[in-house]
Coordinates of C-alpha atoms in Angstrom, one line a residue:
M5 CA 21.5 10.2 -68.9
S6 CA 20.9 7.9 -65.9
E7 CA 19.5 9.2 -62.7
L8 CA 20.3 7.6 -59.5
L9 CA 18.1 8.1 -56.3
I10 CA 20.5 7.3 -53.3
T11 CA 19.6 6.8 -49.6
G12 CA 22.3 6.8 -47.0
S13 CA 24.5 9.1 -49.2
T14 CA 26.2 10.8 -46.1
G15 CA 26.8 7.6 -44.3
F16 CA 30.1 5.6 -44.1
I17 CA 29.2 3.5 -47.4
G18 CA 27.2 6.2 -49.1
K19 CA 30.1 8.7 -49.0
Q20 CA 32.4 6.2 -50.8
V21 CA 29.8 5.5 -53.4
L22 CA 29.3 9.1 -54.0
K23 CA 33.1 9.5 -54.3
Q24 CA 33.5 7.0 -57.0
L25 CA 30.3 8.4 -58.9
A26 CA 31.9 11.7 -58.9
Q27 CA 34.1 10.5 -61.9
G28 CA 30.8 9.7 -63.9
E29 CA 28.0 11.5 -65.6
E30 CA 24.9 10.3 -63.6
R31 CA 22.6 12.8 -62.1
L32 CA 22.4 11.9 -58.4
L33 CA 19.2 12.5 -56.4
L34 CA 20.2 12.3 -52.7
L35 CA 17.4 11.6 -50.0
V36 CA 18.7 13.5 -46.9
R37 CA 17.3 14.9 -43.7
S38 CA 19.3 18.0 -43.9
P39 CA 20.4 19.5 -47.3
E40 CA 22.6 22.0 -45.6
K41 CA 24.5 19.3 -43.5
A42 CA 24.7 16.9 -46.4
A43 CA 26.1 19.6 -48.7
A44 CA 28.8 20.6 -46.0
A45 CA 29.7 16.9 -45.5
L46 CA 30.1 16.2 -49.2
S47 CA 32.0 19.3 -50.0
K48 CA 34.9 17.4 -48.2
Q49 CA 34.4 14.6 -50.7
G50 CA 35.1 16.8 -53.7
F51 CA 31.7 17.8 -54.5
G52 CA 32.2 21.3 -53.5
G53 CA 32.0 22.6 -57.0
G54 CA 32.2 21.8 -60.6
D55 CA 30.4 19.3 -62.6
A56 CA 30.0 16.8 -59.9
A57 CA 28.2 19.2 -57.5
E58 CA 26.0 20.3 -60.5
R59 CA 24.8 16.8 -61.0
I60 CA 23.5 16.6 -57.4
Q61 CA 20.1 17.4 -56.3
F62 CA 19.2 17.1 -52.5
L63 CA 15.7 15.8 -51.6
K64 CA 14.7 16.7 -48.2
G65 CA 12.9 13.7 -46.7
D66 CA 12.7 10.9 -44.1
L67 CA 12.7 7.2 -45.0
S68 CA 10.3 6.3 -42.2
E69 CA 7.6 8.7 -43.2
P70 CA 5.0 8.1 -46.0
N71 CA 6.2 9.1 -49.5
L72 CA 9.7 9.3 -47.8
G73 CA 8.6 12.7 -46.2
L74 CA 9.0 14.4 -49.5
N75 CA 7.0 17.3 -50.6
P76 CA 5.1 16.7 -53.8
A77 CA 7.6 18.4 -56.1
D78 CA 10.5 16.4 -54.8
Y79 CA 8.5 13.2 -54.9
N80 CA 7.8 13.7 -58.6
R81 CA 11.6 14.5 -59.1
A82 CA 12.3 11.1 -57.3
L83 CA 10.0 9.4 -59.8
Q84 CA 12.4 10.2 -62.5
A85 CA 15.1 7.8 -61.3
D86 CA 15.9 4.8 -63.1
V87 CA 18.3 3.2 -60.5
I88 CA 17.7 3.2 -56.7
I89 CA 20.5 2.5 -54.4
H90 CA 19.2 1.9 -50.8
A91 CA 22.0 2.2 -48.4
G92 CA 20.1 4.3 -45.7
G93 CA 19.9 3.5 -42.0
P94 CA 22.3 3.9 -39.2
M95 CA 25.0 1.6 -38.1
S96 CA 23.7 1.2 -34.5
I97 CA 23.4 -2.3 -33.5
T98 CA 21.8 -1.4 -30.2
L99 CA 18.7 0.2 -31.7
D100 CA 15.4 -0.5 -30.0
N101 CA 12.6 -2.4 -31.7
A102 CA 10.5 0.5 -32.5
K103 CA 13.1 2.7 -34.1
A104 CA 14.6 -0.2 -35.9
Q105 CA 11.3 -1.0 -37.4
R106 CA 10.7 2.5 -38.6
T107 CA 14.3 3.0 -40.0
F108 CA 14.5 -0.3 -41.8
L109 CA 11.1 -1.9 -42.3
E110 CA 8.9 1.1 -42.8
G111 CA 11.6 2.7 -44.8
S112 CA 12.1 -0.1 -47.3
R113 CA 8.4 -0.2 -47.7
H114 CA 8.1 3.3 -48.6
L115 CA 11.0 3.0 -51.0
A116 CA 9.4 -0.1 -52.4
E117 CA 6.2 1.8 -53.1
L118 CA 8.2 4.5 -55.0
A119 CA 10.0 1.8 -56.9
E120 CA 6.7 0.3 -58.0
R121 CA 5.3 3.6 -59.3
I122 CA 8.6 4.2 -61.2
H123 CA 8.5 0.6 -62.9
K124 CA 4.9 1.1 -63.8
A125 CA 5.4 4.4 -65.4
R126 CA 8.6 4.1 -67.2
G127 CA 10.5 1.0 -66.0
L128 CA 13.0 0.8 -63.1
R129 CA 16.4 -0.4 -64.5
H130 CA 17.8 -1.5 -61.2
F131 CA 17.2 -1.6 -57.5
I132 CA 20.3 -2.1 -55.4
H133 CA 19.8 -2.9 -51.7
V134 CA 22.7 -2.9 -49.2
V135 CA 21.9 -5.3 -46.4
G136 CA 24.4 -7.5 -44.6
Y137 CA 26.3 -10.8 -44.8
M138 CA 24.5 -12.4 -41.9
S139 CA 20.9 -12.1 -43.5
P140 CA 19.3 -15.6 -43.7
I141 CA 17.3 -14.3 -46.8
H142 CA 18.6 -15.4 -50.2
D143 CA 17.5 -15.8 -53.9
G144 CA 16.2 -19.4 -53.1
N145 CA 14.1 -18.8 -49.9
V146 CA 12.0 -15.9 -50.5
D147 CA 8.2 -16.6 -49.5
P148 CA 6.3 -14.0 -51.6
D149 CA 3.2 -14.3 -49.4
A150 CA 4.9 -13.7 -46.0
D151 CA 3.6 -10.8 -44.1
V152 CA 6.9 -9.3 -42.8
F153 CA 5.0 -7.1 -40.3
R154 CA 3.7 -10.2 -38.5
M155 CA 6.8 -12.4 -38.5
D156 CA 7.3 -12.2 -34.8
D157 CA 9.1 -15.5 -34.5
F158 CA 11.7 -14.4 -37.3
M159 CA 15.3 -14.5 -35.8
K160 CA 13.7 -14.6 -32.3
G161 CA 16.2 -13.8 -29.7
E162 CA 18.4 -11.6 -32.0
G163 CA 18.6 -7.8 -31.6
P164 CA 16.1 -5.4 -33.3
Y165 CA 18.9 -4.2 -35.7
E166 CA 19.4 -7.3 -37.4
R167 CA 15.9 -8.6 -37.3
M168 CA 14.5 -5.5 -38.8
K169 CA 17.2 -5.1 -41.4
F170 CA 16.8 -8.6 -42.6
L171 CA 13.0 -8.4 -42.6
A172 CA 13.6 -5.4 -44.9
D173 CA 15.7 -7.6 -47.1
L174 CA 12.7 -10.1 -47.4
L175 CA 10.3 -7.2 -48.1
I176 CA 12.4 -5.7 -51.0
R177 CA 12.9 -9.2 -52.6
Q178 CA 9.1 -9.7 -52.4
Q179 CA 8.3 -6.4 -54.1
A180 CA 10.9 -6.9 -56.7
L181 CA 9.5 -10.3 -57.6
R182 CA 5.9 -9.1 -57.6
H183 CA 6.6 -6.2 -60.0
G184 CA 9.4 -7.6 -62.0
Y185 CA 12.2 -5.0 -61.8
P186 CA 15.9 -6.3 -61.4
L187 CA 17.2 -6.4 -57.8
S188 CA 20.7 -6.7 -56.5
V189 CA 21.2 -7.4 -53.0
V190 CA 24.7 -6.4 -51.7
N191 CA 25.6 -8.0 -48.4
P192 CA 28.7 -6.4 -47.0
S193 CA 30.6 -7.9 -44.1
T194 CA 32.0 -5.7 -41.4
V195 CA 33.0 -2.8 -43.3
V196 CA 36.6 -1.1 -42.5
G197 CA 38.1 2.0 -44.2
A198 CA 39.0 2.5 -47.9
S199 CA 42.5 1.8 -49.1
P200 CA 45.1 3.0 -48.9
T201 CA 44.6 5.0 -45.6
G202 CA 42.2 2.6 -43.7
A203 CA 40.3 5.7 -42.3
T204 CA 37.2 4.1 -40.5
E205 CA 35.0 6.7 -39.2
Q206 CA 32.2 3.9 -38.5
T207 CA 33.7 2.9 -35.1
G208 CA 30.6 0.6 -34.3
G209 CA 31.9 -2.3 -36.3
L210 CA 35.6 -3.4 -35.9
G211 CA 36.1 -0.5 -33.7
I212 CA 34.2 -2.5 -30.8
L213 CA 36.9 -5.2 -30.9
V214 CA 39.7 -2.5 -31.0
H215 CA 38.0 -0.8 -28.1
A216 CA 37.7 -3.9 -26.0
V217 CA 41.3 -5.1 -26.7
R218 CA 42.8 -1.7 -25.9
K219 CA 40.9 -1.6 -22.5
G220 CA 41.7 -5.1 -21.6
L221 CA 38.1 -6.1 -21.7
M222 CA 38.6 -9.1 -24.0
P223 CA 40.9 -11.5 -22.2
V224 CA 39.7 -14.5 -24.3
V225 CA 39.0 -15.2 -27.9
P226 CA 35.4 -15.4 -28.7
G227 CA 34.7 -18.7 -30.3
G228 CA 38.6 -19.4 -30.8
A229 CA 40.5 -20.0 -34.1
S230 CA 37.4 -21.8 -35.7
H231 CA 35.6 -18.4 -35.8
W232 CA 36.0 -15.2 -37.7
V233 CA 34.8 -11.7 -38.5
P234 CA 34.6 -11.3 -42.2
L235 CA 35.9 -7.8 -43.3
V236 CA 35.6 -5.8 -46.5
A237 CA 37.1 -2.4 -47.4
N238 CA 34.7 0.4 -48.0
D239 CA 36.1 1.3 -51.5
A240 CA 35.9 -2.3 -52.6
L241 CA 32.3 -2.5 -51.5
A242 CA 31.5 0.9 -53.0
G243 CA 33.1 -0.1 -56.3
V244 CA 30.8 -3.1 -56.7
I245 CA 27.7 -1.0 -55.9
V246 CA 28.7 1.6 -58.5
H247 CA 29.4 -1.0 -61.1
L248 CA 26.1 -2.5 -60.6
A249 CA 24.4 0.9 -60.7
R250 CA 26.1 1.4 -64.2
E251 CA 25.1 -2.0 -65.7
A252 CA 23.0 -1.4 -68.8
K253 CA 21.1 -4.8 -68.6
P254 CA 21.5 -5.9 -64.9
E255 CA 20.8 -9.5 -64.0
G256 CA 20.3 -8.9 -60.4
G257 CA 21.3 -11.5 -57.5
T258 CA 22.9 -11.6 -54.1
Y259 CA 26.3 -10.5 -53.7
N260 CA 28.0 -11.6 -50.5
M261 CA 31.0 -9.1 -50.0
L262 CA 33.5 -10.9 -48.1
G263 CA 36.7 -12.8 -48.8
R264 CA 37.0 -16.6 -48.4
K265 CA 37.2 -17.8 -44.8
E266 CA 40.5 -19.5 -45.3
A267 CA 42.1 -16.5 -46.9
G268 CA 41.4 -14.0 -44.2
P269 CA 42.3 -13.8 -40.3
N270 CA 40.5 -16.1 -38.0
M271 CA 39.4 -14.7 -34.7
K272 CA 42.6 -15.5 -32.8
E273 CA 44.7 -14.1 -35.7
L274 CA 42.7 -10.9 -35.8
L275 CA 42.7 -10.3 -32.2
D276 CA 46.5 -11.0 -32.1
L277 CA 47.0 -8.4 -34.9
I278 CA 44.9 -5.9 -32.9
A279 CA 46.9 -6.4 -29.8
R280 CA 50.2 -6.2 -31.5
E281 CA 49.2 -2.9 -33.3
L282 CA 48.0 -1.5 -29.9
A283 CA 51.1 -2.7 -27.9
V284 CA 49.0 -4.6 -25.4
P285 CA 48.8 -8.3 -24.4
A286 CA 46.7 -10.5 -26.7
P287 CA 43.7 -12.4 -25.5
R288 CA 44.5 -16.0 -24.3
G289 CA 42.3 -19.1 -24.4
A290 CA 38.8 -19.2 -26.0
L291 CA 35.2 -19.3 -24.9
P292 CA 31.9 -20.3 -26.8
V293 CA 30.4 -17.1 -28.4
S294 CA 27.0 -18.2 -27.0
L295 CA 28.2 -18.2 -23.5
L296 CA 30.0 -14.7 -23.9
R297 CA 26.7 -13.3 -25.4
G298 CA 24.8 -14.5 -22.3
V299 CA 27.2 -12.9 -20.0
M300 CA 27.0 -9.6 -22.1
K301 CA 23.2 -9.6 -21.9
T302 CA 23.4 -9.7 -18.0
G303 CA 24.4 -5.9 -18.2
L304 CA 28.1 -6.3 -18.5
G305 CA 27.8 -5.3 -22.1
R306 CA 26.8 -1.7 -21.1
L307 CA 29.4 -1.4 -18.4
T308 CA 32.2 -2.5 -20.9
G309 CA 30.8 -0.9 -24.1
I310 CA 30.8 -4.3 -25.8
P311 CA 27.1 -4.8 -26.8
A312 CA 26.0 -8.4 -26.7
E313 CA 24.5 -7.8 -30.3
S314 CA 28.1 -7.2 -31.5
L315 CA 29.1 -10.8 -31.0
A316 CA 26.5 -11.7 -33.5
F317 CA 29.1 -10.7 -36.2
I318 CA 31.5 -13.4 -34.9
T319 CA 30.7 -16.6 -36.7
E320 CA 32.2 -20.0 -37.8
R321 CA 30.3 -20.1 -41.1
S322 CA 31.4 -20.0 -44.6
F323 CA 29.5 -18.0 -47.2
D324 CA 28.7 -18.4 -50.8
T325 CA 30.9 -15.8 -52.7
K326 CA 30.8 -17.4 -56.2
T327 CA 28.5 -14.7 -57.7
T328 CA 30.6 -12.1 -56.1
E329 CA 34.0 -13.3 -57.3
K330 CA 32.5 -13.7 -60.9
L331 CA 31.5 -10.1 -60.7
I332 CA 34.8 -9.0 -59.3
G333 CA 36.5 -10.9 -62.1
R334 CA 34.4 -9.0 -64.7
M335 CA 35.2 -5.8 -63.0
G336 CA 38.9 -6.5 -63.1
A337 CA 39.1 -5.6 -59.5
K338 CA 41.2 -7.2 -56.7
P339 CA 40.0 -9.9 -54.5
L340 CA 38.2 -8.9 -51.3
E341 CA 41.2 -9.0 -49.0
V342 CA 42.0 -6.7 -46.2
M343 CA 45.2 -8.1 -44.3
E344 CA 47.5 -5.5 -45.7
L345 CA 45.2 -2.7 -44.7
L346 CA 44.5 -3.9 -41.2
P347 CA 47.4 -2.1 -39.4
M348 CA 46.3 1.2 -40.8
V349 CA 42.7 0.5 -39.9
V350 CA 43.6 -0.3 -36.3
A351 CA 45.6 2.7 -35.8
D352 CA 43.0 5.0 -37.3
L353 CA 40.3 3.3 -35.1
D354 CA 42.6 3.6 -32.0
Y355 CA 43.1 7.4 -32.9
R356 CA 39.2 8.0 -33.2
L357 CA 38.5 6.2 -30.0
T358 CA 41.1 8.3 -28.2
H359 CA 39.8 11.5 -29.7
P360 CA 36.0 10.9 -30.1
G361 CA 34.3 13.7 -32.0
A362 CA 37.6 15.2 -33.2
S363 CA 37.0 17.3 -36.4
E364 CA 39.4 17.3 -39.4
P365 CA 41.0 20.4 -40.2
A366 CA 39.5 22.3 -43.1
H367 CA 41.2 22.0 -46.6
W368 CA 43.3 19.0 -45.5
S369 CA 42.9 15.5 -46.5
R370 CA 44.1 12.2 -44.9
E371 CA 46.4 10.2 -47.0
R372 CA 48.7 7.4 -46.7
K373 CA 52.5 8.0 -47.6
G374 CA 54.4 4.6 -47.5
D375 CA 53.3 3.1 -44.3
L376 CA 52.6 6.4 -42.5
A377 CA 49.5 8.4 -42.3
A378 CA 49.7 12.0 -43.3
L379 CA 47.6 15.2 -43.4
V380 CA 48.0 16.8 -46.9
R381 CA 47.2 20.2 -48.2
E382 CA 47.3 20.6 -51.9
G383 CA 49.3 23.3 -53.7
L384 CA 51.9 23.7 -56.5
G385 CA 55.5 22.8 -56.6
E386 CA 57.8 21.0 -54.2
P387 CA 55.9 19.8 -51.1
W388 CA 57.0 20.7 -47.6
V389 CA 57.3 17.5 -45.6
I390 CA 57.1 18.1 -41.9
V391 CA 58.3 15.5 -39.3
H392 CA 57.3 15.8 -35.7
G393 CA 59.1 14.8 -32.5
L394 CA 58.2 13.4 -28.9
L395 CA 54.7 13.8 -27.7
S396 CA 53.7 15.3 -31.0
G397 CA 51.7 14.3 -34.1
A398 CA 50.8 15.6 -37.4
D399 CA 47.8 17.5 -36.3
D400 CA 50.1 19.6 -33.9
F401 CA 51.7 21.3 -37.0
V402 CA 48.6 22.4 -38.8
P403 CA 49.0 26.0 -37.8
L404 CA 52.7 26.1 -39.1
A405 CA 51.8 24.3 -42.2
E406 CA 48.9 26.7 -42.9
H407 CA 51.3 29.6 -42.6
L408 CA 53.7 27.8 -45.0
H409 CA 51.0 27.1 -47.5
A410 CA 49.7 30.6 -47.4
S411 CA 53.3 32.3 -48.0
T412 CA 54.6 29.8 -50.6
G413 CA 51.6 28.1 -52.2
N414 CA 53.5 24.6 -51.9
P415 CA 51.8 21.5 -51.0
V416 CA 52.4 20.5 -47.3
W417 CA 52.5 16.9 -45.9
L418 CA 52.3 16.4 -42.2
L419 CA 53.5 12.9 -41.4
D420 CA 52.7 10.9 -38.3
L421 CA 55.8 8.8 -37.4
P422 CA 55.2 5.1 -36.7
G423 CA 52.8 4.7 -33.7
F424 CA 51.8 8.4 -33.4
G425 CA 48.7 9.8 -34.6
R426 CA 47.2 7.4 -37.1
S427 CA 50.2 5.5 -38.2
P428 CA 50.9 2.0 -37.2
L429 CA 53.8 1.0 -34.9
L430 CA 57.1 0.1 -36.3
R431 CA 57.4 -3.8 -36.9
E432 CA 61.0 -4.0 -36.5
G433 CA 63.9 -1.8 -35.1
R434 CA 61.6 0.2 -33.1
H435 CA 64.7 1.8 -31.3
S436 CA 66.7 2.6 -34.3
L437 CA 67.1 5.9 -36.1
E438 CA 67.5 3.9 -39.4
S439 CA 64.0 2.4 -38.9
Y440 CA 62.5 5.9 -38.5
A441 CA 64.4 7.2 -41.5
K442 CA 63.3 4.3 -43.5
A443 CA 59.7 5.0 -42.8
V444 CA 60.1 8.6 -43.8
S445 CA 62.1 7.6 -46.9
E446 CA 59.4 5.3 -48.0
A447 CA 56.8 8.1 -47.4
I448 CA 58.5 10.5 -49.7
A449 CA 59.5 7.9 -52.3
D450 CA 56.5 8.5 -54.5
S451 CA 56.8 12.2 -54.8
P452 CA 57.1 13.0 -58.4
V453 CA 59.2 16.1 -57.4
P454 CA 61.9 16.8 -54.7
V455 CA 60.6 17.6 -51.3
R456 CA 61.4 20.2 -48.8
L457 CA 62.1 18.1 -45.6
V458 CA 61.4 19.8 -42.2
G459 CA 62.0 17.9 -39.0
H460 CA 61.4 19.2 -35.5
S461 CA 63.1 17.9 -32.3
F462 CA 63.7 14.1 -32.5
G463 CA 62.0 14.4 -36.0
A464 CA 64.8 16.7 -37.0
R465 CA 67.3 14.0 -36.1
I466 CA 65.3 11.5 -38.1
A467 CA 65.2 14.2 -40.9
L468 CA 68.9 14.3 -40.8
E469 CA 69.4 10.6 -40.9
T470 CA 67.0 10.5 -43.9
A471 CA 68.9 13.3 -45.7
N472 CA 72.2 11.3 -45.2
G473 CA 70.7 8.1 -46.4
P474 CA 69.6 6.9 -49.8
A475 CA 66.5 9.1 -49.8
G476 CA 68.7 12.1 -49.7
G477 CA 68.4 12.5 -53.3
K478 CA 64.6 13.2 -53.2
L479 CA 65.3 16.3 -51.1
S480 CA 65.7 19.8 -52.3
T481 CA 66.1 21.4 -49.0
L482 CA 66.5 20.3 -45.2
A483 CA 65.3 22.3 -42.2
L484 CA 66.1 21.2 -38.7
L485 CA 63.9 22.8 -36.1
Q486 CA 65.5 22.5 -32.5
P487 CA 67.3 19.4 -33.5
V488 CA 67.9 16.7 -30.7
L489 CA 71.6 16.0 -31.0
H490 CA 72.2 14.4 -27.5
R491 CA 70.4 12.7 -24.8
P492 CA 68.3 14.8 -22.3
D493 CA 70.3 16.1 -19.4
V494 CA 67.7 15.2 -16.7
G495 CA 67.5 13.0 -13.5
A496 CA 68.1 9.4 -12.9
L497 CA 64.3 8.7 -12.6
R498 CA 63.6 9.7 -16.1
R499 CA 66.6 7.7 -17.5
A500 CA 65.1 4.8 -15.7
L501 CA 61.8 5.2 -17.3
S502 CA 63.4 5.0 -20.8
G503 CA 64.5 1.3 -20.2
T504 CA 61.6 -0.7 -21.4
R505 CA 58.4 0.0 -23.3
R506 CA 56.1 -1.3 -20.6
T507 CA 57.5 1.0 -17.9
A508 CA 57.7 4.1 -19.9
S509 CA 54.2 3.6 -21.3
A510 CA 52.8 3.2 -17.8
A511 CA 54.5 6.2 -16.6
L512 CA 53.5 8.4 -19.6
R513 CA 49.7 7.1 -19.3
L514 CA 49.7 8.2 -15.6
M515 CA 50.8 11.7 -16.2
S516 CA 48.1 14.3 -15.3
V517 CA 47.6 17.5 -17.3
R518 CA 49.1 19.7 -14.4
A519 CA 52.2 17.4 -14.2
M520 CA 52.7 17.5 -18.0
R521 CA 52.3 21.4 -18.0
N522 CA 54.8 21.7 -15.2
T523 CA 57.3 19.4 -16.8
M524 CA 57.0 21.3 -20.2
L525 CA 57.7 24.6 -18.4
R526 CA 60.5 23.3 -16.2
E527 CA 62.5 21.9 -19.3
G528 CA 61.8 24.8 -21.5
V529 CA 59.5 23.0 -24.0
Y530 CA 57.7 26.3 -23.7
A531 CA 59.4 29.4 -22.4
A532 CA 56.3 30.6 -20.5
E533 CA 52.8 29.4 -19.8
E534 CA 51.1 31.9 -22.1
E535 CA 52.9 30.4 -25.1
I536 CA 51.2 27.0 -24.6
P537 CA 48.3 26.8 -27.2
D538 CA 44.9 26.3 -25.7
G539 CA 44.1 22.7 -25.3
Y540 CA 47.5 21.6 -26.3
V541 CA 48.6 19.9 -23.1
E542 CA 45.2 18.3 -22.6
T543 CA 45.5 16.7 -26.1
V544 CA 48.9 15.4 -25.3
V545 CA 47.6 13.7 -22.2
R546 CA 44.7 12.4 -24.0
C547 CA 46.8 10.9 -26.8
L548 CA 48.9 9.1 -24.1
T549 CA 45.7 7.1 -23.1
S550 CA 46.1 5.2 -26.1
P551 CA 48.5 2.2 -25.4
R552 CA 49.7 2.4 -29.0
I553 CA 50.6 6.1 -29.0
A554 CA 52.1 5.8 -25.4
A555 CA 54.3 2.8 -26.6
A556 CA 55.5 4.9 -29.5
N557 CA 56.6 7.8 -27.3
A558 CA 58.2 5.1 -25.0
D559 CA 60.2 3.7 -28.0
M560 CA 61.2 7.2 -28.9
L561 CA 62.4 8.0 -25.2
H562 CA 64.5 4.8 -25.4
S563 CA 66.1 6.0 -28.6
L564 CA 66.8 9.5 -26.9
Y565 CA 68.4 8.0 -23.8
R566 CA 70.2 5.0 -25.3
K567 CA 71.0 5.8 -28.9
L568 CA 72.1 9.4 -28.8
P569 CA 75.4 10.7 -27.4
A570 CA 75.7 12.0 -23.9
K571 CA 77.2 15.4 -24.9
P572 CA 76.2 17.7 -27.9
A573 CA 77.5 16.3 -31.0
M574 CA 77.5 17.6 -34.6
P575 CA 76.3 14.9 -37.1
V576 CA 77.5 15.5 -40.6
L577 CA 75.2 17.8 -42.7
P578 CA 74.6 16.7 -46.2
T579 CA 76.9 19.0 -48.3
S580 CA 74.6 18.9 -51.4
L581 CA 71.6 20.3 -49.7
H582 CA 70.7 23.7 -48.5
T583 CA 70.3 23.3 -44.8
T584 CA 68.5 25.6 -42.4
V585 CA 68.9 25.2 -38.6
I586 CA 66.4 27.1 -36.4
W587 CA 67.2 27.0 -32.6
G588 CA 65.2 28.3 -29.7
T589 CA 67.4 29.5 -27.0
K590 CA 65.0 29.0 -24.1
D591 CA 65.4 25.3 -24.3
R592 CA 66.7 24.0 -20.9
T593 CA 67.1 20.4 -21.8
Y594 CA 69.2 20.4 -25.1
A595 CA 72.0 22.3 -26.5
L596 CA 73.1 23.3 -29.9
P597 CA 76.9 22.7 -30.9
E598 CA 78.8 25.9 -31.4
A599 CA 79.7 24.8 -34.9
Y600 CA 76.0 24.7 -35.7
R601 CA 75.5 28.2 -34.1
N602 CA 78.1 29.9 -36.3
Q603 CA 77.2 28.3 -39.8
V604 CA 75.3 30.0 -42.5
G605 CA 71.8 29.0 -42.5
T606 CA 71.3 28.9 -38.5
R607 CA 68.7 31.3 -37.0
L608 CA 68.5 31.8 -33.2
V609 CA 65.0 32.6 -31.7
S610 CA 64.2 33.5 -28.2
Y611 CA 61.6 30.6 -27.7
G612 CA 61.4 27.4 -26.1
H613 CA 61.9 23.9 -27.5
Q614 CA 58.4 23.7 -29.1
F615 CA 58.6 27.0 -30.9
P616 CA 57.0 25.8 -34.2
V617 CA 53.8 25.1 -32.3
S618 CA 53.8 28.3 -30.2
H619 CA 55.0 30.5 -32.9
P620 CA 54.0 29.0 -36.1
A621 CA 54.0 32.2 -38.0
V622 CA 57.5 33.2 -37.1
T623 CA 58.7 29.8 -38.0
A624 CA 57.0 29.7 -41.3
K625 CA 58.3 33.1 -42.2
I626 CA 62.0 32.0 -41.4
L627 CA 61.4 28.8 -43.4
A628 CA 60.1 30.5 -46.5
E629 CA 63.0 33.0 -46.3
Q630 CA 65.6 30.5 -46.1
V631 CA 64.5 28.4 -49.2

């Protein structure tokens, strides 16, 4: 059985590599600083138990230390590896020279010493080094006698991160030539999240551009349309690494992991796409990259959060991808294209930048349903599918979903409507109920069994539209929680703010926590202040700092004020479905038609509009009883 020694296994790339290796039989030796933290992180990746976990051994060490900082027993264990995957080192382009040298250059030297010992003792089958697409080192220009620790003029003027990473590339190549073991150098371009979700936890790459555009800090296009930022999806990159690790007789070589320049977005197209997905003005005009880098080095980079070093990834070069394309052809994999994934990537990065450090709820996974982001809790039987309303998102309904899951054992899907949470904005029909319903319909289309659709507030109106449309046949039950069936009965100012996306977005983004809390209490969103969950209002206000989420709420406000009738109306309920209506009587803004109040399946509760959030256990109990 093959044994793989892996550095960087808890990083953005490494975790995806492990996820794909989970389906294999290899023994995995993971060099980590903290086995406890690594074990906790990897349990979320599906290594929490079973055969995959039994194949892992953590080796506590440090790349920058002699003998990799391993104790003698663990070093001897590392010597049993027949494949080394070196993906270690932080994605931190602002590293200072000393730390970059310790991390990349010293670390590679210590790993090369281990590789030499393995090869002399029993033969190293393959060394796989993950470097970067801007490395000037390639198979034809390796100087075997160069002293990498004295090459002070190498890439002079560039940042320490790139200099030391690429000197490490040269060092590893020298050692492989000297000792004769196969070496594959994998050069990823800027890495974005894996398909289909696009979840990009490494915000220091494309996230820098997303940050700049959403804050209005990039009014021009660096380099113009002749330049580009090559991109690669994390799962495609990991697939190549895993394939190379499993080759019985590796040839070695250099694999530039990026698509062809003409097939991907140029710099203007990329920034236009980011701006469109964030609902902000796109940059206009162009300036040379060299000029912008000079400006950023004056200190403006630190003030804006756009490091001068980040502009080094913008290039007008094309890259040799023939070797990579041949390998991908042998693998039967798809070409390295990311255009279809980019809206999901931008939405995910925008969410992470809006909520830095936010932790994922335990036992839930981020998935993609149609073109919507979703939180999913696994279970047996028909899934509950919950659709939120205004000023909400999937994460707000986790407590309700936990109670539903505990009482029924069914799977639960929490959808982010278009533009909310981590979902991209609607491309067309952003003010139509049909467009929202279509997005929900596509989200449930792939379910192999009927679903239990639950909608809250305007999400209930969307759920009703979905049930009365072609997707109604996918539903087993329908639950409408505080369904919004008429436009809000509020003042002229609020109605005026629903007129345009720009006006409403600006007003929403200006709201303070205090103003938001007072508005919620005044309108009966919550019946009393003690009902508001801790941190809820603060989270709502923080969400609205995202121009994308503010725009999505503005679009929904427009639909509320301009698309719904002025007085309570009773849309037709689907006759083929068991339908539950739960209504909070403390709501001061919306009313329930009398015909709904008196029908079988309606429950009145003495709460405010947002009762599924303030009283999740009671709501879950009623839903479970009604099914």
